[in-house]
Coordinates of C-alpha atoms in Angstrom, one line a residue:
M17 CA -67.7 58.7 37.4
F18 CA -66.8 56.9 40.7
R19 CA -69.9 54.8 40.1
S20 CA -68.6 53.9 36.7
I21 CA -65.4 52.7 38.2
V22 CA -67.3 50.5 40.7
E23 CA -69.4 49.1 37.8
A24 CA -66.2 48.2 35.9
S25 CA -64.5 46.5 38.8
P26 CA -63.6 42.8 38.1
T27 CA -64.6 41.8 41.7
P28 CA -68.1 41.9 43.3
T29 CA -68.3 45.6 44.5
A30 CA -71.0 47.7 46.0
V31 CA -71.4 51.0 47.9
I32 CA -73.7 50.9 50.9
D33 CA -75.3 53.6 53.0
G34 CA -73.5 54.1 56.4
A35 CA -76.8 54.7 58.3
S36 CA -79.2 52.0 57.0
F37 CA -76.5 49.7 55.6
R38 CA -78.5 49.2 52.5
C39 CA -77.0 49.0 49.0
L40 CA -76.8 52.3 47.2
Y41 CA -75.4 50.8 44.0
A42 CA -73.5 47.6 43.0
N43 CA -71.8 46.3 39.9
A44 CA -73.2 43.4 37.8
T45 CA -71.2 40.8 39.6
M46 CA -72.5 41.8 43.0
R47 CA -76.0 42.0 41.7
A48 CA -75.7 38.5 40.4
L49 CA -74.9 37.4 44.0
G50 CA -78.2 38.9 45.0
L51 CA -77.2 42.3 46.4
G52 CA -78.9 45.2 44.5
P53 CA -79.9 48.8 45.2
G54 CA -82.1 49.1 48.4
H55 CA -81.2 45.6 49.7
P56 CA -79.6 45.4 53.3
L57 CA -76.2 43.8 53.1
A58 CA -77.0 41.6 56.1
D59 CA -80.0 40.1 54.2
R60 CA -77.7 38.5 51.7
F61 CA -74.7 38.1 54.0
P62 CA -75.9 37.7 57.6
E63 CA -72.4 37.6 59.0
A64 CA -72.0 41.3 58.0
S65 CA -74.0 42.5 60.9
A66 CA -75.1 46.1 61.5
E67 CA -72.9 46.2 64.6
R68 CA -69.8 45.2 62.7
L69 CA -70.5 47.7 59.9
A70 CA -71.2 50.5 62.4
E71 CA -67.8 49.8 64.1
T72 CA -66.0 50.0 60.7
L73 CA -67.7 53.3 59.9
R74 CA -66.8 54.8 63.4
N75 CA -63.2 53.8 63.1
G76 CA -62.9 54.9 59.5
E77 CA -60.7 51.8 58.9
S78 CA -60.8 48.9 56.5
A79 CA -62.0 45.5 57.8
R80 CA -62.4 42.0 56.5
L81 CA -65.1 39.5 57.2
R82 CA -65.3 35.8 56.2
L83 CA -68.8 34.9 55.2
T84 CA -70.9 32.5 53.3
G85 CA -72.8 33.6 50.2
P86 CA -75.1 32.1 47.6
E87 CA -74.6 28.4 46.8
E88 CA -72.7 28.0 50.1
V89 CA -69.6 29.7 48.6
S90 CA -67.1 31.1 51.1
W91 CA -66.2 34.8 50.6
S92 CA -63.8 37.3 52.1
L93 CA -65.7 40.6 52.4
S94 CA -63.7 43.9 52.6
L95 CA -65.2 47.0 54.1
T96 CA -63.7 50.5 53.5
A97 CA -65.1 53.7 54.8
L98 CA -65.1 56.3 52.0
D99 CA -63.5 59.4 53.5
G100 CA -64.7 58.3 56.9
G101 CA -68.3 58.0 55.9
P102 CA -71.2 58.3 55.4
S103 CA -70.9 55.3 53.0
L104 CA -68.9 52.1 52.8
L105 CA -67.1 50.4 49.8
V106 CA -67.8 46.7 49.9
T107 CA -65.8 44.1 47.8
L108 CA -65.9 40.3 47.8
R109 CA -63.4 37.8 46.7
P110 CA -63.5 34.0 47.0
S111 CA -62.1 32.6 50.2
E112 CA -58.7 30.9 50.0
A113 CA -60.4 27.8 51.4
E114 CA -62.4 27.5 48.2
S115 CA -61.6 24.6 45.9
G116 CA -59.6 25.3 42.8
E117 CA -62.4 24.1 40.5
T118 CA -64.9 26.4 42.2
A119 CA -62.5 29.4 42.1
H120 CA -61.8 28.8 38.4
H121 CA -65.5 28.7 37.7
H122 CA -66.0 32.0 39.5
A123 CA -63.0 33.6 37.7
R124 CA -64.5 32.7 34.3
E125 CA -67.9 34.1 35.4
V126 CA -66.4 37.3 36.7
S127 CA -64.3 37.8 33.6
H128 CA -67.3 37.3 31.3
R129 CA -69.4 39.8 33.3
V130 CA -66.7 42.4 33.5
K131 CA -66.1 42.2 29.8
N132 CA -69.8 42.9 29.1
T133 CA -69.9 45.7 31.8
L134 CA -66.8 47.4 30.4
Q135 CA -68.2 47.4 26.9
L136 CA -71.5 48.9 28.1
V137 CA -69.9 51.6 30.2
S138 CA -67.4 52.5 27.5
S139 CA -70.2 52.8 24.9
L140 CA -72.4 54.9 27.1
L141 CA -69.5 57.3 28.0
T142 CA -68.6 57.6 24.3
L143 CA -72.1 58.6 23.4
Q144 CA -72.3 61.1 26.2
T145 CA -68.9 62.6 25.1
L146 CA -70.1 63.0 21.5
S147 CA -73.4 64.6 22.5
A148 CA -72.0 67.0 25.1
K149 CA -71.6 70.6 23.9
D150 CA -70.1 72.1 27.0
P151 CA -66.2 71.8 26.8
D152 CA -65.9 71.1 30.5
M153 CA -68.5 68.4 30.3
R154 CA -66.8 66.8 27.3
R155 CA -63.5 66.9 29.2
A156 CA -65.1 65.2 32.2
F157 CA -66.5 62.4 30.0
Q158 CA -63.2 62.0 28.3
E159 CA -61.4 61.6 31.7
A160 CA -64.0 59.0 32.7
C161 CA -63.3 57.1 29.4
G162 CA -59.7 57.2 30.4
R163 CA -60.4 55.6 33.7
I164 CA -62.5 52.9 32.1
G165 CA -59.5 52.3 29.7
T166 CA -57.2 51.9 32.7
V167 CA -59.6 49.3 34.2
T168 CA -59.8 47.5 30.9
Q169 CA -56.0 47.2 30.6
A170 CA -55.6 46.0 34.2
H171 CA -58.4 43.5 33.8
Q172 CA -56.6 42.0 30.8
R173 CA -53.5 41.5 33.0
V174 CA -55.6 39.9 35.7
H175 CA -57.4 37.6 33.2
A176 CA -54.1 36.5 31.7
A177 CA -52.9 35.5 35.1
A178 CA -56.1 33.7 36.0
R179 CA -54.2 30.5 36.7
G180 CA -52.3 32.0 39.6
S181 CA -52.8 34.5 42.5
L182 CA -50.1 37.0 41.4
V183 CA -49.8 39.4 38.5
D184 CA -46.6 41.1 37.1
F185 CA -47.6 44.6 37.9
G186 CA -44.1 45.9 36.9
A187 CA -44.7 45.0 33.2
Y188 CA -48.2 46.6 33.4
L189 CA -46.8 49.8 34.9
S190 CA -44.2 50.2 32.2
D191 CA -46.7 49.6 29.4
A192 CA -49.4 51.9 30.9
C193 CA -46.9 54.8 31.4
R194 CA -45.6 54.4 27.8
E195 CA -49.2 54.6 26.5
M196 CA -49.9 57.7 28.6
E197 CA -46.7 59.3 27.4
N198 CA -47.7 58.7 23.8
H199 CA -51.3 59.9 24.5
F200 CA -50.1 63.3 25.8
A201 CA -47.5 63.7 23.0
V202 CA -50.4 63.9 20.5
G203 CA -51.3 67.6 20.0
G204 CA -49.7 68.8 23.2
P205 CA -46.3 69.4 24.9
E206 CA -44.0 66.5 25.5
R207 CA -44.5 64.7 28.8
R208 CA -41.7 62.2 29.3
I209 CA -42.5 59.5 31.8
T210 CA -39.7 57.4 33.2
V211 CA -40.4 54.2 35.1
T212 CA -38.3 52.5 37.7
V213 CA -39.6 49.1 38.6
D214 CA -38.3 45.6 39.2
Q215 CA -40.4 42.5 38.8
A216 CA -43.3 43.3 41.0
M217 CA -45.6 40.2 41.4
L218 CA -48.6 41.6 43.2
P219 CA -51.9 40.0 44.4
V220 CA -54.5 39.8 41.7
D221 CA -57.1 41.8 43.7
S222 CA -54.7 44.7 44.1
V223 CA -54.0 45.3 40.4
I224 CA -57.0 47.3 39.3
P225 CA -57.1 49.6 42.4
L226 CA -53.4 50.3 42.1
A227 CA -53.7 50.8 38.4
L228 CA -56.4 53.5 39.0
I229 CA -54.3 55.2 41.5
V230 CA -51.3 55.3 39.1
N231 CA -53.6 56.6 36.4
E232 CA -54.9 59.5 38.6
L233 CA -51.5 60.5 39.9
V234 CA -49.6 60.4 36.6
G235 CA -52.5 62.0 34.8
N236 CA -52.6 64.9 37.3
A237 CA -48.8 65.4 36.9
T238 CA -48.9 65.4 33.1
K239 CA -51.7 68.0 33.0
Y240 CA -51.0 70.3 35.9
A241 CA -47.3 70.1 37.0
Y242 CA -45.9 72.1 34.2
A243 CA -46.9 75.3 32.5
P244 CA -49.1 74.9 29.4
G245 CA -47.0 74.4 26.3
S246 CA -43.8 73.5 28.1
P247 CA -42.2 70.1 28.2
G248 CA -41.8 68.2 31.5
E249 CA -40.8 64.9 33.0
I250 CA -42.7 62.6 35.4
E251 CA -40.9 59.9 37.4
V252 CA -42.7 56.8 38.4
S253 CA -41.2 54.1 40.6
L254 CA -42.4 50.9 42.3
V255 CA -39.7 49.5 44.5
P256 CA -39.4 47.3 47.7
R257 CA -39.2 49.0 51.1
E258 CA -36.5 48.0 53.6
E259 CA -39.1 47.4 56.2
G260 CA -41.3 45.3 53.9
G261 CA -43.9 46.0 51.3
R262 CA -43.5 48.3 48.3
R263 CA -43.5 52.0 47.7
L264 CA -45.1 53.6 44.7
T265 CA -43.8 57.1 43.9
V266 CA -45.0 59.6 41.3
A267 CA -42.9 62.7 41.1
D268 CA -42.4 65.8 38.9
H269 CA -40.1 68.8 38.7
G270 CA -42.8 71.4 38.0
R271 CA -44.5 74.2 39.9
G272 CA -45.3 72.2 43.0
L273 CA -48.4 71.8 45.0
P274 CA -50.8 74.6 46.1
P275 CA -50.1 76.1 49.5
G276 CA -51.8 74.2 52.2
F277 CA -52.5 71.1 50.0
E278 CA -53.3 68.0 52.0
V279 CA -54.1 64.6 50.5
A280 CA -56.7 63.9 53.1
R281 CA -58.7 67.1 52.4
A282 CA -58.3 67.4 48.6
D283 CA -61.8 67.4 47.1
S284 CA -61.0 66.6 43.4
L285 CA -62.5 63.4 42.0
G286 CA -59.0 62.1 41.2
M287 CA -57.8 62.5 44.8
K288 CA -61.0 61.0 46.2
V289 CA -60.5 58.0 43.9
S290 CA -56.9 57.7 45.0
R291 CA -57.7 57.9 48.7
A292 CA -60.5 55.4 48.5
F293 CA -58.5 52.7 46.7
A294 CA -55.4 53.4 48.8
G295 CA -57.5 52.6 51.8
Q296 CA -58.8 49.5 50.2
L297 CA -55.2 48.4 49.6
K298 CA -54.4 49.2 53.3
G299 CA -51.8 51.7 51.9
K300 CA -50.8 55.1 53.1
L301 CA -50.8 57.9 50.5
R302 CA -49.1 61.2 51.1
A303 CA -47.8 64.2 49.2
E304 CA -44.5 66.1 49.8
P305 CA -42.3 68.7 48.1
N306 CA -39.8 67.5 45.5
V307 CA -37.8 70.8 45.3
P308 CA -38.8 71.7 42.7
G309 CA -42.1 70.0 42.0
A310 CA -44.2 67.6 43.9
R311 CA -44.0 63.9 44.9
F312 CA -46.9 61.5 45.8
V313 CA -45.9 58.5 47.8
L314 CA -48.0 55.4 48.4
D315 CA -46.6 52.8 50.9
L316 CA -48.2 49.4 50.4
P317 CA -48.1 46.5 52.8
F318 CA -47.7 43.8 50.1

């Protein structure tokens, strides 16, 4: 399912092995740039040397490299260690120095490829859901379809803002939470989701990672915070911080977190996805009691 998320990313994205620095898998946009499974990253992008990649893996931190790709296009490459290794998440975006005409051309190309990829992934997951007989398996595929739906909605926002470098994430957040509230109201207990957000104009390349984090945190709260059959409220906010940046908060008033719960050690797929993309955004994700209930807080630098 994490691989499906990578495939659906609107930016060139790949996961590489932390020992050989060869590509494990990449989305269609990255493959179009010449990086496919089994290829060393440095063969396509020589500036991404093994020494620099090894340093990133040792530190467990994100790093950025400016490099030149196919057709002499300048890229900014982001490296994020997935849970400290043994693999790295690699994303590319056009360098700010790139001309407006070239950037617009790449934006159209990326949008076209992402649309095709989303349609393919959604179709495959739907077929798998219909053919699965095990209830747990069906539930897993349905959750994966939900993640792809989140990517699709966020991509539509990004594509609509293609003429600029910022997207109104506040409007997206309100719409997405309303859709989730309506979804959980069908055939289940009421889950009221309240949203507090001002106009939040965020960088384009942060929209989909942040949207996936919101989807995981709100989804977990709607499903697990309250006893089956009982109503409950989830509070979502995205507000400026006094020291700069913004703070995303997802809180509930339910039964709280399990004893000893730690975000850094949680092994569910949802928390792994949230941690990976929080690292990509250079944010800090933590969980804390809400008395009663639980609160997840993500501090973002932008």
